[in-house]
mmCIF file of C-alpha atoms and ligand atoms in Angstrom:
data_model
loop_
_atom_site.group_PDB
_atom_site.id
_atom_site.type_symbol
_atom_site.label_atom_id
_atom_site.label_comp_id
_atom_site.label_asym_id
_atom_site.label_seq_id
_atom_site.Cartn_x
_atom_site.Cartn_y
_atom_site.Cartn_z
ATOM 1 C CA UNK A 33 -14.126 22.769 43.214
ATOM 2 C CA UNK A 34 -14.174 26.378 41.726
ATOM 3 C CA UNK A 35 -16.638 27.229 39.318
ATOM 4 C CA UNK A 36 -15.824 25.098 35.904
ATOM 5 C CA UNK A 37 -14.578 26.124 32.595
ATOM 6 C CA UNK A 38 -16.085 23.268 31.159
ATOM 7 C CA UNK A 39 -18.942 20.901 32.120
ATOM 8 C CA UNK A 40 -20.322 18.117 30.090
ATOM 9 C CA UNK A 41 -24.012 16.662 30.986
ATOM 10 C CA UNK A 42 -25.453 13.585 30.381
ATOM 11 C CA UNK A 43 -23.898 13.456 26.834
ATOM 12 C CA UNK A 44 -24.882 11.013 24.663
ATOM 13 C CA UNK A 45 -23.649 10.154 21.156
ATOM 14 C CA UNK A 46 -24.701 7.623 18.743
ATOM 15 C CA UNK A 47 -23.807 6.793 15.280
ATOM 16 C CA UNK A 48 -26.325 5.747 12.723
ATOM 17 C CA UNK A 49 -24.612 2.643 11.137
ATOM 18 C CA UNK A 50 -27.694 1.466 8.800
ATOM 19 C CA UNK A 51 -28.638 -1.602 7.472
ATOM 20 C CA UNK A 52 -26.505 -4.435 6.108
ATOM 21 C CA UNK A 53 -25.571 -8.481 6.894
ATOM 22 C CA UNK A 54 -26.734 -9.171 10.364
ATOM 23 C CA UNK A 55 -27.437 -5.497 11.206
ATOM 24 C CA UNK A 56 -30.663 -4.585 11.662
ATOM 25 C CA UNK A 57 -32.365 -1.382 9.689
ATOM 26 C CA UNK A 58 -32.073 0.613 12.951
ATOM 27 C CA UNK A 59 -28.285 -0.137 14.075
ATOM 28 C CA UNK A 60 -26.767 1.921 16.319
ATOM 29 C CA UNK A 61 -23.399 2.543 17.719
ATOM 30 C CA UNK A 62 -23.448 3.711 21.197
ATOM 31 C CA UNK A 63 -20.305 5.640 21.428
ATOM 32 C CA UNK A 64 -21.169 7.620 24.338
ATOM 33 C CA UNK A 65 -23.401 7.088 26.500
ATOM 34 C CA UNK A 66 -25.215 9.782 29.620
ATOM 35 C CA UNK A 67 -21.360 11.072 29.854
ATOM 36 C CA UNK A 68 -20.955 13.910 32.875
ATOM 37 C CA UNK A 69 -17.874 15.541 34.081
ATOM 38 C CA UNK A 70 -16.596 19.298 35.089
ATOM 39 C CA UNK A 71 -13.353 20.689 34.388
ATOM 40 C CA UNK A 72 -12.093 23.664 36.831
ATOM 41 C CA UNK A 73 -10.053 26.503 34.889
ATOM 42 C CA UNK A 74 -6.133 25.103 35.061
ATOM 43 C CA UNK A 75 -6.798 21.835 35.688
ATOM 44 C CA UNK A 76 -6.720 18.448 33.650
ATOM 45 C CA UNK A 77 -8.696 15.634 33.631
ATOM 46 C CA UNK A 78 -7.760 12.503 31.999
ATOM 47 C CA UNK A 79 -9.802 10.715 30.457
ATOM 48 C CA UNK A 80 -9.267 6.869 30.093
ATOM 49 C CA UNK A 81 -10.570 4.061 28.675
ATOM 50 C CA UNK A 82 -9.747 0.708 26.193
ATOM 51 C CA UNK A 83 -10.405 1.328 22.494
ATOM 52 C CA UNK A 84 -14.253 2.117 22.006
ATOM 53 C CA UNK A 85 -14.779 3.000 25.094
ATOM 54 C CA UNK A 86 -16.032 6.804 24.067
ATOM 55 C CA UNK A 87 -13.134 8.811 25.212
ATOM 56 C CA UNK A 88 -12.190 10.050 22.071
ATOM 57 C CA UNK A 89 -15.769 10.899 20.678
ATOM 58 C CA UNK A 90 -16.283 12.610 24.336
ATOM 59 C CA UNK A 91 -13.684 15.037 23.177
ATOM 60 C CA UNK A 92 -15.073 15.506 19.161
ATOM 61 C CA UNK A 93 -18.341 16.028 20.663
ATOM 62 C CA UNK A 94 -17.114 18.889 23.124
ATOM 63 C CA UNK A 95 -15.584 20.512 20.094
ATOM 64 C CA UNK A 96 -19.055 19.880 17.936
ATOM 65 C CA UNK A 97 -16.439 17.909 15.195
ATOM 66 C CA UNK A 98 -19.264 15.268 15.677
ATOM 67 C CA UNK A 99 -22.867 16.584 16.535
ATOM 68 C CA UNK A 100 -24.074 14.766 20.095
ATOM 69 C CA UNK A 101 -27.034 13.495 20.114
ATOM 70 C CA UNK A 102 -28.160 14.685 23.326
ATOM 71 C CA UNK A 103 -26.747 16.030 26.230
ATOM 72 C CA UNK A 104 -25.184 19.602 27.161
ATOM 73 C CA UNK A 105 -21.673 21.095 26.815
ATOM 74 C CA UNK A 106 -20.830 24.111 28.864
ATOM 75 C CA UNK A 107 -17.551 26.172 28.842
ATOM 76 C CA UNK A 108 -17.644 29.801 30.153
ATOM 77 C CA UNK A 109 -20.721 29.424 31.129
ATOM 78 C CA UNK A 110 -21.960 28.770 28.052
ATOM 79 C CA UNK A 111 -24.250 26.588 26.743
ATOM 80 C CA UNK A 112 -22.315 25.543 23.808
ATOM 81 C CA UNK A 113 -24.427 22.867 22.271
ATOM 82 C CA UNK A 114 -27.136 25.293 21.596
ATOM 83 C CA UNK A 115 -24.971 27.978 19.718
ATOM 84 C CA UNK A 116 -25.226 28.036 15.892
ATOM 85 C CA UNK A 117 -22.410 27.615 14.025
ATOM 86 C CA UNK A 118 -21.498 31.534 13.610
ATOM 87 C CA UNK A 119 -21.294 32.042 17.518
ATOM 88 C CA UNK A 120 -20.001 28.490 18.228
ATOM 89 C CA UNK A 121 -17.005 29.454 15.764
ATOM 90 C CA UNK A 122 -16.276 32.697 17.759
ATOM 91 C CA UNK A 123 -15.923 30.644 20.829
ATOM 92 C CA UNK A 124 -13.939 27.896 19.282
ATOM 93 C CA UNK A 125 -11.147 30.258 19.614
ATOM 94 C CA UNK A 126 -11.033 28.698 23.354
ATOM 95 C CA UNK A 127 -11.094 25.476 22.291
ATOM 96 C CA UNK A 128 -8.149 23.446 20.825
ATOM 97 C CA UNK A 129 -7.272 20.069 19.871
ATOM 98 C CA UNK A 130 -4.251 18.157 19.630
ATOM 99 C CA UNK A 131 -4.331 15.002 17.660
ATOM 100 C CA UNK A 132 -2.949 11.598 18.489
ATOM 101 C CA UNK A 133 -1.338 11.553 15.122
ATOM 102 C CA UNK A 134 0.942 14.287 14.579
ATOM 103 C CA UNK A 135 2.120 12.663 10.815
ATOM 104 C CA UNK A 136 -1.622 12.807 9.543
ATOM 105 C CA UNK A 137 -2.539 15.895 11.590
ATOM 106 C CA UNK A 138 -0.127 18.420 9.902
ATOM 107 C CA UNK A 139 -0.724 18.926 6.765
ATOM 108 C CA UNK A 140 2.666 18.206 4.612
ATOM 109 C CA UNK A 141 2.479 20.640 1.745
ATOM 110 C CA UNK A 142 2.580 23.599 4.311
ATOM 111 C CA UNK A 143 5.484 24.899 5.669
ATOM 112 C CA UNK A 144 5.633 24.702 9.212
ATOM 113 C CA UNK A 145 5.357 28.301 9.674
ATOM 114 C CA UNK A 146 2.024 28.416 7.796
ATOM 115 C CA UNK A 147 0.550 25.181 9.622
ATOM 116 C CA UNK A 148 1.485 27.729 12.712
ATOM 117 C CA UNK A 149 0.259 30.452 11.743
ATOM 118 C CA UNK A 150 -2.868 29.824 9.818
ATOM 119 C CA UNK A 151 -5.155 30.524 12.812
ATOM 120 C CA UNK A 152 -3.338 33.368 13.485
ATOM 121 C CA UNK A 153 -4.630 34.574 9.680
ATOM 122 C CA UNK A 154 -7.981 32.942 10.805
ATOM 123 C CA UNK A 155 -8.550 35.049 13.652
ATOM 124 C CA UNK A 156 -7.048 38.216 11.935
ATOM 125 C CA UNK A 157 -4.405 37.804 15.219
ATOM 126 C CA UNK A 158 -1.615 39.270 13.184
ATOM 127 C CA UNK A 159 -1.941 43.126 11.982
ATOM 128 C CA UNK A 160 1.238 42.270 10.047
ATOM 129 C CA UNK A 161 3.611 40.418 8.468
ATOM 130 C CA UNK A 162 6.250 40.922 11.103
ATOM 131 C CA UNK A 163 4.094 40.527 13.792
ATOM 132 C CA UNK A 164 2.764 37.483 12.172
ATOM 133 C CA UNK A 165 6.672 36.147 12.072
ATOM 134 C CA UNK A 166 7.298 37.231 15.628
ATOM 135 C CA UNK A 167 4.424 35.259 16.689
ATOM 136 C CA UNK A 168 5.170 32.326 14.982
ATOM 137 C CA UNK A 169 9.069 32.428 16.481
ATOM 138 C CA UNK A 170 7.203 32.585 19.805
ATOM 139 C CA UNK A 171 5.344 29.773 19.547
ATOM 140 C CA UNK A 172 8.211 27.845 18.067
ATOM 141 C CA UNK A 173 10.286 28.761 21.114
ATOM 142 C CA UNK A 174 7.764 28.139 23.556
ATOM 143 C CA UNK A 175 7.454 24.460 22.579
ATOM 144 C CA UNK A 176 11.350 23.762 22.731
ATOM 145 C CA UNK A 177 11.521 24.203 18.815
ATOM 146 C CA UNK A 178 13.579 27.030 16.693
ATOM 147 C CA UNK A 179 12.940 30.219 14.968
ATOM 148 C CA UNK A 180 14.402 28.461 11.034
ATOM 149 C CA UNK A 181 12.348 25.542 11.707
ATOM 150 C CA UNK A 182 9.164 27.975 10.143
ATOM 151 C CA UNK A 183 10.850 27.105 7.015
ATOM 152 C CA UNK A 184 10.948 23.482 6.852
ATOM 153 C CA UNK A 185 7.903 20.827 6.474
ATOM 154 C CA UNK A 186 6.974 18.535 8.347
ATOM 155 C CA UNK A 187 8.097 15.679 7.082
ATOM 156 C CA UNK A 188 11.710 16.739 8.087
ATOM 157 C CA UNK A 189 10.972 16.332 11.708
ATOM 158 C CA UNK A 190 10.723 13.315 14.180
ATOM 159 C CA UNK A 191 7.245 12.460 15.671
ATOM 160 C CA UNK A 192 7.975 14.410 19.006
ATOM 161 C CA UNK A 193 8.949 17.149 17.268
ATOM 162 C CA UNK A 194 5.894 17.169 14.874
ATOM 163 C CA UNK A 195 3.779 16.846 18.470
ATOM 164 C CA UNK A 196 5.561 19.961 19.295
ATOM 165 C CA UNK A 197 4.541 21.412 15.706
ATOM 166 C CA UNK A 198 0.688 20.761 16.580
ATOM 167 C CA UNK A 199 1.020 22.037 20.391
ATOM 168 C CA UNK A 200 2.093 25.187 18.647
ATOM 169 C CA UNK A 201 -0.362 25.330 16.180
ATOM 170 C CA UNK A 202 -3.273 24.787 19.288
ATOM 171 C CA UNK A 203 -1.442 27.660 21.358
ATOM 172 C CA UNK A 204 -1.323 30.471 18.840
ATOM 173 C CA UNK A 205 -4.999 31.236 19.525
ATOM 174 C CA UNK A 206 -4.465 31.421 22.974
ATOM 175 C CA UNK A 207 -7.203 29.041 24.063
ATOM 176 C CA UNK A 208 -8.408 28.362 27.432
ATOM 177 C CA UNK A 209 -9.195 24.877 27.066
ATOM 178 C CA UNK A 210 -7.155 22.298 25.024
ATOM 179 C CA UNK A 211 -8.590 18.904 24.237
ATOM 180 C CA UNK A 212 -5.177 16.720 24.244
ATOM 181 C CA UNK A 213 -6.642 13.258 22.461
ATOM 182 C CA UNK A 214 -3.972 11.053 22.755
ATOM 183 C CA UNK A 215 -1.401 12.980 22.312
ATOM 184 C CA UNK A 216 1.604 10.606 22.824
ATOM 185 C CA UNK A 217 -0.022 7.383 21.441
ATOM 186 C CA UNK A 218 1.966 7.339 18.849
ATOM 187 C CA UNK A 219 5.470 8.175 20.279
ATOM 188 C CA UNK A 220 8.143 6.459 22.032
ATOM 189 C CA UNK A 221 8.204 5.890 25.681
ATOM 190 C CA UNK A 222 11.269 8.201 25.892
ATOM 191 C CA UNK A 223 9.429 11.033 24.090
ATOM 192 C CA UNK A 224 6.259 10.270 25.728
ATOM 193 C CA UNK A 225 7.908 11.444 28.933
ATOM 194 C CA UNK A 226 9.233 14.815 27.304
ATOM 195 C CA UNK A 227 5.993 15.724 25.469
ATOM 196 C CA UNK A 228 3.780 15.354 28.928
ATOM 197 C CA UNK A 229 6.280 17.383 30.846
ATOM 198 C CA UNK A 230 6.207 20.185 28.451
ATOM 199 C CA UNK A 231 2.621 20.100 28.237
ATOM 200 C CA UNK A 232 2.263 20.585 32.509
ATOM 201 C CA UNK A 233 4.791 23.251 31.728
ATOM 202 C CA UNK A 234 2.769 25.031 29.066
ATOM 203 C CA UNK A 235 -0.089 24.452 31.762
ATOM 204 C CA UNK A 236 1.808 26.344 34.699
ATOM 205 C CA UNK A 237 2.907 29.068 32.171
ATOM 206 C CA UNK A 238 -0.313 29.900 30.655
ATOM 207 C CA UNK A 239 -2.627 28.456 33.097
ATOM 208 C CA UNK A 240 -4.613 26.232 30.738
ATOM 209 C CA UNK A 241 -6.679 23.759 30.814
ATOM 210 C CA UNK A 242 -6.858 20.126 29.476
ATOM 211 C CA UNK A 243 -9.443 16.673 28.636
ATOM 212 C CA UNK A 244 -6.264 14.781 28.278
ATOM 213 C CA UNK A 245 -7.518 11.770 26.417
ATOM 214 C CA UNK A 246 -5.165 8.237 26.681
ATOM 215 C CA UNK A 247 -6.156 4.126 26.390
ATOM 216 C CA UNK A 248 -3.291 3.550 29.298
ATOM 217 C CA UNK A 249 -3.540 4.948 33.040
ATOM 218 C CA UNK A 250 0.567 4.894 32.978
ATOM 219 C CA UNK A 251 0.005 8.308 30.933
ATOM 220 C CA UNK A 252 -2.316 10.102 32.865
ATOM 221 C CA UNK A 253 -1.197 10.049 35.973
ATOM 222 C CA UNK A 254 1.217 12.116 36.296
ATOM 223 C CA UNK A 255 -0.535 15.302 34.200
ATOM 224 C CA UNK A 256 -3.720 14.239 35.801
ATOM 225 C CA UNK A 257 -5.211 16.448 38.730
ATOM 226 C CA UNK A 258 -8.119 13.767 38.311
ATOM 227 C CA UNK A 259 -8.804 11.034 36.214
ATOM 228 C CA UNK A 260 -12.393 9.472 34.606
ATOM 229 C CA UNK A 261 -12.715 5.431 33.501
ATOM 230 C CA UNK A 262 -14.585 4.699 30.169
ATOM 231 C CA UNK A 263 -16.168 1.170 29.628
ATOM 232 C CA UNK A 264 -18.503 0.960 27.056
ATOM 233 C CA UNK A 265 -19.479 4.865 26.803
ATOM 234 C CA UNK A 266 -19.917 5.033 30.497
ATOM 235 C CA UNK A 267 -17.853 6.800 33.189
ATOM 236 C CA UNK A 268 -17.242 3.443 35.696
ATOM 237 C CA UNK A 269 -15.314 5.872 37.929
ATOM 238 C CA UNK A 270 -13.656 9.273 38.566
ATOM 239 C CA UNK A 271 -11.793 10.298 41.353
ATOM 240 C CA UNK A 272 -8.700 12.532 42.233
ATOM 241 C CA UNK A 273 -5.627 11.194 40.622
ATOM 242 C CA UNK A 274 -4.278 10.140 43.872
ATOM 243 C CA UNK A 275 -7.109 8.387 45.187
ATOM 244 C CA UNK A 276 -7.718 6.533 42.173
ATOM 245 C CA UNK A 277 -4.631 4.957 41.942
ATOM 246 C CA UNK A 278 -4.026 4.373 45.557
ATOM 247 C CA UNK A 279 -7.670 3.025 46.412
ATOM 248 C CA UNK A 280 -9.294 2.083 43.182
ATOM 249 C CA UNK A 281 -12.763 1.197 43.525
ATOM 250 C CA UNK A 282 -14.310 -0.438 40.081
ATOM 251 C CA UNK A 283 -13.345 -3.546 38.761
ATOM 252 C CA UNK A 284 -12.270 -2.290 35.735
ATOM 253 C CA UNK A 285 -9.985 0.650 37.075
ATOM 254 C CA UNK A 286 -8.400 -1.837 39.399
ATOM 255 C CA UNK A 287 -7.618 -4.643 36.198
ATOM 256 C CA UNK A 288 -6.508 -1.501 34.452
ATOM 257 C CA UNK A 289 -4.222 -0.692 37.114
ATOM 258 C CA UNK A 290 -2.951 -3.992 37.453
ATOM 259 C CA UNK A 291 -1.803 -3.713 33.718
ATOM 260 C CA UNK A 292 0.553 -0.661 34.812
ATOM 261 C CA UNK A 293 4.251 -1.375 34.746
ATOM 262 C CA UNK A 294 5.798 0.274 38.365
ATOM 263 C CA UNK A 295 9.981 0.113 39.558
ATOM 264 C CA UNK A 296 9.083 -0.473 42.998
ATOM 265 C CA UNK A 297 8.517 -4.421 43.590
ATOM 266 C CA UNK A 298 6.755 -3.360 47.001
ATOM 267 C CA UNK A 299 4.174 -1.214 44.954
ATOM 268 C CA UNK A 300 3.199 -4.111 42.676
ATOM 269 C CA UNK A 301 -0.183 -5.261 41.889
ATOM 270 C CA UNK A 302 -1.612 -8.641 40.936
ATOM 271 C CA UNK A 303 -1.893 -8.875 37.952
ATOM 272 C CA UNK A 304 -6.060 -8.840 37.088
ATOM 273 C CA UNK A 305 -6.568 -10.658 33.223
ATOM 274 C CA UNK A 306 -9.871 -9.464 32.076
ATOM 275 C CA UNK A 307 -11.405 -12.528 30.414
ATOM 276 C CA UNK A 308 -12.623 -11.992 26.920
ATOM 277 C CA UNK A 309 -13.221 -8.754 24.818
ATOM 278 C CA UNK A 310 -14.572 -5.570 25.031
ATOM 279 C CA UNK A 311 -18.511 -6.030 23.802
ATOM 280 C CA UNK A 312 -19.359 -4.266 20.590
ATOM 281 C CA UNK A 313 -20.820 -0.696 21.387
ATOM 282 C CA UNK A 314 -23.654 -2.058 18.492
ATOM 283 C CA UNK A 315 -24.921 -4.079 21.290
ATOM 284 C CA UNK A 316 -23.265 -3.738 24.877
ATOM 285 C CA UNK A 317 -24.099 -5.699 27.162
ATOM 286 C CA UNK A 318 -27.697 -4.961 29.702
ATOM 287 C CA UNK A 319 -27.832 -3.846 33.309
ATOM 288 C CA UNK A 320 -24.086 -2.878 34.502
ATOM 289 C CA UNK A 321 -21.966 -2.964 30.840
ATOM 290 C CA UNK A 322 -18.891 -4.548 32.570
ATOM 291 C CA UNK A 323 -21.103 -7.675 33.968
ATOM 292 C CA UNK A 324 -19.767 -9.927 31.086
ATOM 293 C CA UNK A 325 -16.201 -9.522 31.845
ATOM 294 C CA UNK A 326 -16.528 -8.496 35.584
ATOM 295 C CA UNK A 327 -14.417 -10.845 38.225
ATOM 296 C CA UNK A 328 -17.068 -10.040 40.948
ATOM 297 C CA UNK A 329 -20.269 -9.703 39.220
ATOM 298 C CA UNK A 330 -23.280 -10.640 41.426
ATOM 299 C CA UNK A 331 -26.549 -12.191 39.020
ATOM 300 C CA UNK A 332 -29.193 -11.265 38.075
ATOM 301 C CA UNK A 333 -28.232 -8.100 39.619
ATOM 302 C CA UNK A 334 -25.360 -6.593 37.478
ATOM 303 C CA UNK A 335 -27.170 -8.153 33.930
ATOM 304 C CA UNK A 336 -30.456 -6.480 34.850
ATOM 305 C CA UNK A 337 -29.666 -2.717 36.330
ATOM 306 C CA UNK A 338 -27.102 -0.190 35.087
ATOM 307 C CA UNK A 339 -25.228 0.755 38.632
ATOM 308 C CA UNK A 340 -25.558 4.895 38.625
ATOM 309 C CA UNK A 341 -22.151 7.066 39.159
ATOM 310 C CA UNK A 342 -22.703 7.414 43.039
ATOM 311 C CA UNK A 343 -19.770 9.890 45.436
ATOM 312 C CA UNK A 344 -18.208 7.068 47.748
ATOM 313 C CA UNK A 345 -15.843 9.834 49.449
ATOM 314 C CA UNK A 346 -15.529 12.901 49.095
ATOM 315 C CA UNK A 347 -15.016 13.516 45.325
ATOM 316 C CA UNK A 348 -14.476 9.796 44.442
ATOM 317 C CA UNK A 349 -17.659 8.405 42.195
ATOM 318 C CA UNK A 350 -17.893 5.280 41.208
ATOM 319 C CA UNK A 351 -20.638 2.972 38.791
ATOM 320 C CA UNK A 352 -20.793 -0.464 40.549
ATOM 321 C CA UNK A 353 -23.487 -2.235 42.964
ATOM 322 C CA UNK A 354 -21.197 -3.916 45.021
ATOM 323 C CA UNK A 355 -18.346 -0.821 45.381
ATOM 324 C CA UNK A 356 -20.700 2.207 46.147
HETATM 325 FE FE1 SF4 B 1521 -19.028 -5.851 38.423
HETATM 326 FE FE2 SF4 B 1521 -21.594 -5.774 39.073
HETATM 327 FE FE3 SF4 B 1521 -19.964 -3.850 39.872
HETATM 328 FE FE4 SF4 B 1521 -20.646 -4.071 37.296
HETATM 329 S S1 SF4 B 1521 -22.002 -3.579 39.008
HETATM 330 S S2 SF4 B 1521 -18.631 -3.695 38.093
HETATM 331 S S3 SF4 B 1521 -20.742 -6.279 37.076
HETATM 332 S S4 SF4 B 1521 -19.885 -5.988 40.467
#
């Protein structure tokens, strides 16, 4: 793997919840927990996992929109986590986001030209006020939108398009990195599909990079170079797209896999039904976190250690006692 644009190291977030009705004083949630990963310049990882499994607070932390609580973030080399705010600002400029929401994300007083261009004022990216409308035409036109649209709000566009709106309004800073949390959630299937193949164009075009955050493997896998599994805060496994959805190792990636819907009858999967729910984060489970829920847990074993990530093949890690 060349040398990484981003690389995340043992980090670790928890939220202070307090005290109240069967909480103790000292409640914690433990959102994320000893997270590690690299990112290579122009590739994406995707990053998957049920609701609460961390994904999503992996990517806030990366962009410091929560504080970790411990663990490192580097990107360019960087050791972002222990820049101030002034210097981590400067850098932000890499760094984009595109929310899972793209009606609460955008904001709908602005015209869509302004939500557009507002970084672009920001940054002082735009000596004028042609070359600030030039710009924003651009960007429209790079993400399959048109130049009048800079006129209109956002409430007079469909969901994809409003995706489209907030892909824009990541790109006009030129970053290097862009932190895609769920981007299509909240679309339909049809415009799922268009969304994710205009982001791997935007990728081939300006060579980016992305922490493409979903809750369903269906989504990642084709944007995916590789993918990561959350449970519980923890990476369970991470491996090359390909060999994670040809030879799965974990339980959990292959019950998630299971779940996927595929054409070909041939290339179907039995069905794996996870009994129960996921564990509350307040208090997850001891030893291995998926040993409540786990088809072939092994006890005392998986209640009493936490497996470590461990390289089965080459580039293929995986949490579990019995699979590593
Ligand atoms: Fe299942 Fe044990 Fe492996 Fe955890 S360590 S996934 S409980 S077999």
């Amino acid at each position: 793997m060349s040398t990484p644009l981003l690389s995340v190291r043992n980090l670790t977030k928890q939220f202070d919840i307090g005290s109240g009705f069967l909480l103790r004083n000292d409640a914690v949630v433990h959102a994320v927990d000893g997270v590690s990963f690299s990112i290579p310049p122009g590739e994406t990882l995707g990053l998957v996992g049920e609701s609460g499994s961390g994904k999503s607070t992996t990517g806030r932390c990366i962009l410091r929109l929560v504080e970790p609580t411990a663990g490192e973030i580097w990107f360019q080399g960087r050791n972002v986590s222990a820049l101030d705010a002034r210097a981590f600002r400067a850098l932000c400029r890499d760094m984009q986001i595109i929310f899972q929401d793209p009606f609460a994300s955008l904001n709908p007083r602005m015209t869509v030209g302004t939500i557009i261009g507002e970084a672009l004022t920001i940054h002082k990216l735009a000596p004028s006020k042609e070359a600030f409308t030039d710009r924003v035409v651009e960007l429209l036109e790079t993400v399959g939108l048109q130049a009048d649209h800079m006129h209109r709000y956002p409430h007079e566009f469909s969901g994809g398009q409003r995706q489209r709106i907030g892909i824009a309004r990541a790109l006009a800073v030129e970053p290097k990195l862009i932190i895609c949390d769920e981007p299509v959630s909240a679309l339909d299937v049809s415009i799922q599909a268009q969304v994710i193949n205009l982001l791997e164009d935007l990728q081939g075009k300006l060579g980016l990079t992305y922490l493409f955050i979903a809750h369903d493997l269906s989504v990642v896998e084709h944007i995916s170079h590789r993918v990561a599994v959350m449970y519980l805060g923890r990476i369970v496994e991470l491996a090359s797209a390909r060999d994670l959805y040809v030879t799965p190792l974990h339980p959990y990636t292959e019950a998630l896999l299971s779940a996927v819907p595929v054409t070909d009858p041939k290339a179907r999967r039995k069905r794996i039904v996870l009994q129960g729910e996921v564990p509350s984060p307040i208090h997850p489970p001891s030893g291995c976190h998926f040993h409540t829920r786990c088809p072939i847990r092994q006890l005392p074993l998986c209640a009493r250690e936490a497996p470590p990530l461990k390289e089965t093949a080459s580039g293929h890690f995986v949490a579990c006692h019995l699979r590593s």
